[in-house]
Amino acid sequence: MYSAMGICTSTVLQKNATVINFAQSRDSIDFSCTVMEIQNTGHSQCIRL
């Protein structure tokens, strides 16, 4: 579900809890930081993992 294809901001905002839980369960600090940055900016761009 979370692949190198990237995750759109809209999906992150709609399911931010799921994404953050996923990041924490994977101990992915970089991923969680990226999610927080996207939530703060609110841009409609996509990110690549």
PDB file of N, CA and C in Angstrom:
ATOM      1  N   MET A   1       0.850  -1.191   0.000  1.00  0.00           N
ATOM      2  CA  MET A   1       0.000   0.000   0.000  1.00  0.00           C
ATOM      3  C   MET A   1       0.889   1.246   0.000  1.00  0.00           C
ATOM      4  N   TYR A   2       1.917   1.244   0.836  1.00  0.00           N
ATOM      5  CA  TYR A   2       2.849   2.365   0.865  1.00  0.00           C
ATOM      6  C   TYR A   2       4.102   1.958   0.102  1.00  0.00           C
ATOM      7  N   SER A   3       4.188   2.375  -1.146  1.00  0.00           N
ATOM      8  CA  SER A   3       5.303   1.963  -1.988  1.00  0.00           C
ATOM      9  C   SER A   3       6.064   3.182  -2.477  1.00  0.00           C
ATOM     10  N   ALA A   4       7.080   2.941  -3.290  1.00  0.00           N
ATOM     11  CA  ALA A   4       7.897   4.033  -3.821  1.00  0.00           C
ATOM     12  C   ALA A   4       7.121   4.876  -4.827  1.00  0.00           C
ATOM     13  N   MET A   5       5.922   4.450  -5.179  1.00  0.00           N
ATOM     14  CA  MET A   5       5.098   5.193  -6.129  1.00  0.00           C
ATOM     15  C   MET A   5       4.785   6.575  -5.571  1.00  0.00           C
ATOM     16  N   GLY A   6       4.680   6.687  -4.257  1.00  0.00           N
ATOM     17  CA  GLY A   6       4.422   7.975  -3.632  1.00  0.00           C
ATOM     18  C   GLY A   6       3.019   8.032  -3.048  1.00  0.00           C
ATOM     19  N   ILE A   7       2.827   8.957  -2.120  1.00  0.00           N
ATOM     20  CA  ILE A   7       1.521   9.104  -1.477  1.00  0.00           C
ATOM     21  C   ILE A   7       1.056  10.541  -1.663  1.00  0.00           C
ATOM     22  N   CYS A   8      -0.144  10.720  -2.164  1.00  0.00           N
ATOM     23  CA  CYS A   8      -0.659  12.069  -2.381  1.00  0.00           C
ATOM     24  C   CYS A   8      -1.049  12.698  -1.049  1.00  0.00           C
ATOM     25  N   THR A   9      -0.950  14.016  -0.984  1.00  0.00           N
ATOM     26  CA  THR A   9      -1.239  14.726   0.252  1.00  0.00           C
ATOM     27  C   THR A   9      -2.675  14.488   0.699  1.00  0.00           C
ATOM     28  N   SER A  10      -3.598  14.448  -0.249  1.00  0.00           N
ATOM     29  CA  SER A  10      -5.001  14.264   0.101  1.00  0.00           C
ATOM     30  C   SER A  10      -5.182  12.963   0.868  1.00  0.00           C
ATOM     31  N   THR A  11      -4.498  11.915   0.433  1.00  0.00           N
ATOM     32  CA  THR A  11      -4.601  10.634   1.127  1.00  0.00           C
ATOM     33  C   THR A  11      -4.000  10.745   2.510  1.00  0.00           C
ATOM     34  N   VAL A  12      -2.885  11.443   2.627  1.00  0.00           N
ATOM     35  CA  VAL A  12      -2.224  11.596   3.920  1.00  0.00           C
ATOM     36  C   VAL A  12      -3.122  12.357   4.884  1.00  0.00           C
ATOM     37  N   LEU A  13      -3.758  13.421   4.398  1.00  0.00           N
ATOM     38  CA  LEU A  13      -4.610  14.218   5.268  1.00  0.00           C
ATOM     39  C   LEU A  13      -5.849  13.436   5.685  1.00  0.00           C
ATOM     40  N   GLN A  14      -6.399  12.652   4.772  1.00  0.00           N
ATOM     41  CA  GLN A  14      -7.610  11.903   5.077  1.00  0.00           C
ATOM     42  C   GLN A  14      -7.322  10.750   6.029  1.00  0.00           C
ATOM     43  N   LYS A  15      -6.144  10.163   5.902  1.00  0.00           N
ATOM     44  CA  LYS A  15      -5.809   9.002   6.730  1.00  0.00           C
ATOM     45  C   LYS A  15      -4.500   9.247   7.465  1.00  0.00           C
ATOM     46  N   ASN A  16      -4.329  10.461   7.982  1.00  0.00           N
ATOM     47  CA  ASN A  16      -3.061  10.797   8.627  1.00  0.00           C
ATOM     48  C   ASN A  16      -2.813   9.903   9.833  1.00  0.00           C
ATOM     49  N   ALA A  17      -3.866   9.537  10.557  1.00  0.00           N
ATOM     50  CA  ALA A  17      -3.694   8.676  11.725  1.00  0.00           C
ATOM     51  C   ALA A  17      -3.136   7.325  11.308  1.00  0.00           C
ATOM     52  N   THR A  18      -3.693   6.766  10.238  1.00  0.00           N
ATOM     53  CA  THR A  18      -3.225   5.468   9.760  1.00  0.00           C
ATOM     54  C   THR A  18      -1.793   5.564   9.279  1.00  0.00           C
ATOM     55  N   VAL A  19      -1.484   6.626   8.554  1.00  0.00           N
ATOM     56  CA  VAL A  19      -0.128   6.789   8.022  1.00  0.00           C
ATOM     57  C   VAL A  19       0.871   6.950   9.153  1.00  0.00           C
ATOM     58  N   ILE A  20       0.528   7.769  10.147  1.00  0.00           N
ATOM     59  CA  ILE A  20       1.443   8.000  11.271  1.00  0.00           C
ATOM     60  C   ILE A  20       1.630   6.713  12.065  1.00  0.00           C
ATOM     61  N   ASN A  21       0.537   5.981  12.285  1.00  0.00           N
ATOM     62  CA  ASN A  21       0.647   4.710  12.990  1.00  0.00           C
ATOM     63  C   ASN A  21       1.535   3.761  12.215  1.00  0.00           C
ATOM     64  N   PHE A  22       1.394   3.748  10.900  1.00  0.00           N
ATOM     65  CA  PHE A  22       2.225   2.907  10.047  1.00  0.00           C
ATOM     66  C   PHE A  22       3.683   3.321  10.183  1.00  0.00           C
ATOM     67  N   ALA A  23       3.931   4.622  10.179  1.00  0.00           N
ATOM     68  CA  ALA A  23       5.305   5.114  10.282  1.00  0.00           C
ATOM     69  C   ALA A  23       5.905   4.729  11.628  1.00  0.00           C
ATOM     70  N   GLN A  24       5.130   4.855  12.690  1.00  0.00           N
ATOM     71  CA  GLN A  24       5.635   4.522  14.018  1.00  0.00           C
ATOM     72  C   GLN A  24       5.887   3.026  14.141  1.00  0.00           C
ATOM     73  N   SER A  25       4.997   2.232  13.581  1.00  0.00           N
ATOM     74  CA  SER A  25       5.164   0.786  13.669  1.00  0.00           C
ATOM     75  C   SER A  25       6.400   0.342  12.894  1.00  0.00           C
ATOM     76  N   ARG A  26       6.737   1.087  11.866  1.00  0.00           N
ATOM     77  CA  ARG A  26       7.910   0.755  11.058  1.00  0.00           C
ATOM     78  C   ARG A  26       9.156   1.463  11.594  1.00  0.00           C
ATOM     79  N   ASP A  27       8.993   2.269  12.641  1.00  0.00           N
ATOM     80  CA  ASP A  27      10.113   3.027  13.198  1.00  0.00           C
ATOM     81  C   ASP A  27      10.769   3.869  12.115  1.00  0.00           C
ATOM     82  N   SER A  28       9.942   4.461  11.264  1.00  0.00           N
ATOM     83  CA  SER A  28      10.476   5.262  10.159  1.00  0.00           C
ATOM     84  C   SER A  28      10.400   6.740  10.524  1.00  0.00           C
ATOM     85  N   ILE A  29      11.481   7.256  11.100  1.00  0.00           N
ATOM     86  CA  ILE A  29      11.491   8.654  11.536  1.00  0.00           C
ATOM     87  C   ILE A  29      11.391   9.588  10.339  1.00  0.00           C
ATOM     88  N   ASP A  30      12.132   9.276   9.279  1.00  0.00           N
ATOM     89  CA  ASP A  30      12.099  10.128   8.094  1.00  0.00           C
ATOM     90  C   ASP A  30      10.687  10.201   7.528  1.00  0.00           C
ATOM     91  N   PHE A  31      10.005   9.054   7.506  1.00  0.00           N
ATOM     92  CA  PHE A  31       8.660   9.027   6.945  1.00  0.00           C
ATOM     93  C   PHE A  31       7.719   9.888   7.775  1.00  0.00           C
ATOM     94  N   SER A  32       7.754   9.723   9.105  1.00  0.00           N
ATOM     95  CA  SER A  32       6.856  10.483   9.965  1.00  0.00           C
ATOM     96  C   SER A  32       7.160  11.975   9.873  1.00  0.00           C
ATOM     97  N   CYS A  33       8.433  12.326   9.758  1.00  0.00           N
ATOM     98  CA  CYS A  33       8.789  13.742   9.622  1.00  0.00           C
ATOM     99  C   CYS A  33       8.235  14.301   8.315  1.00  0.00           C
ATOM    100  N   THR A  34       8.322  13.512   7.254  1.00  0.00           N
ATOM    101  CA  THR A  34       7.802  13.960   5.965  1.00  0.00           C
ATOM    102  C   THR A  34       6.296  14.165   6.050  1.00  0.00           C
ATOM    103  N   VAL A  35       5.610  13.267   6.748  1.00  0.00           N
ATOM    104  CA  VAL A  35       4.161  13.387   6.900  1.00  0.00           C
ATOM    105  C   VAL A  35       3.827  14.672   7.638  1.00  0.00           C
ATOM    106  N   MET A  36       4.563  14.972   8.697  1.00  0.00           N
ATOM    107  CA  MET A  36       4.308  16.185   9.460  1.00  0.00           C
ATOM    108  C   MET A  36       4.532  17.423   8.597  1.00  0.00           C
ATOM    109  N   GLU A  37       5.581  17.415   7.778  1.00  0.00           N
ATOM    110  CA  GLU A  37       5.860  18.559   6.913  1.00  0.00           C
ATOM    111  C   GLU A  37       4.716  18.776   5.937  1.00  0.00           C
ATOM    112  N   ILE A  38       4.187  17.691   5.376  1.00  0.00           N
ATOM    113  CA  ILE A  38       3.090  17.804   4.412  1.00  0.00           C
ATOM    114  C   ILE A  38       1.841  18.342   5.110  1.00  0.00           C
ATOM    115  N   GLN A  39       1.573  17.872   6.329  1.00  0.00           N
ATOM    116  CA  GLN A  39       0.396  18.344   7.045  1.00  0.00           C
ATOM    117  C   GLN A  39       0.528  19.834   7.342  1.00  0.00           C
ATOM    118  N   ASN A  40       1.740  20.287   7.615  1.00  0.00           N
ATOM    119  CA  ASN A  40       1.953  21.700   7.931  1.00  0.00           C
ATOM    120  C   ASN A  40       1.804  22.571   6.691  1.00  0.00           C
ATOM    121  N   THR A  41       2.341  22.118   5.564  1.00  0.00           N
ATOM    122  CA  THR A  41       2.292  22.928   4.348  1.00  0.00           C
ATOM    123  C   THR A  41       0.932  22.826   3.673  1.00  0.00           C
ATOM    124  N   GLY A  42       0.361  21.634   3.656  1.00  0.00           N
ATOM    125  CA  GLY A  42      -0.944  21.457   3.042  1.00  0.00           C
ATOM    126  C   GLY A  42      -0.883  21.510   1.532  1.00  0.00           C
ATOM    127  N   HIS A  43       0.285  21.288   0.957  1.00  0.00           N
ATOM    128  CA  HIS A  43       0.412  21.318  -0.496  1.00  0.00           C
ATOM    129  C   HIS A  43      -0.244  20.087  -1.107  1.00  0.00           C
ATOM    130  N   SER A  44      -0.669  20.225  -2.348  1.00  0.00           N
ATOM    131  CA  SER A  44      -1.335  19.122  -3.040  1.00  0.00           C
ATOM    132  C   SER A  44      -0.339  18.285  -3.829  1.00  0.00           C
ATOM    133  N   GLN A  45       0.942  18.444  -3.509  1.00  0.00           N
ATOM    134  CA  GLN A  45       1.958  17.673  -4.213  1.00  0.00           C
ATOM    135  C   GLN A  45       2.068  16.281  -3.609  1.00  0.00           C
ATOM    136  N   CYS A  46       2.671  15.374  -4.364  1.00  0.00           N
ATOM    137  CA  CYS A  46       2.875  14.016  -3.870  1.00  0.00           C
ATOM    138  C   CYS A  46       4.310  13.850  -3.406  1.00  0.00           C
ATOM    139  N   ILE A  47       4.498  12.939  -2.456  1.00  0.00           N
ATOM    140  CA  ILE A  47       5.846  12.673  -1.954  1.00  0.00           C
ATOM    141  C   ILE A  47       6.274  11.288  -2.397  1.00  0.00           C
ATOM    142  N   ARG A  48       7.576  11.105  -2.518  1.00  0.00           N
ATOM    143  CA  ARG A  48       8.103   9.794  -2.890  1.00  0.00           C
ATOM    144  C   ARG A  48       8.904   9.235  -1.727  1.00  0.00           C
ATOM    145  N   LEU A  49       8.655   7.988  -1.394  1.00  0.00           N
ATOM    146  CA  LEU A  49       9.364   7.359  -0.279  1.00  0.00           C
ATOM    147  C   LEU A  49      10.661   6.764  -0.770  1.00  0.00           C
TER     148      LEU A  49
END
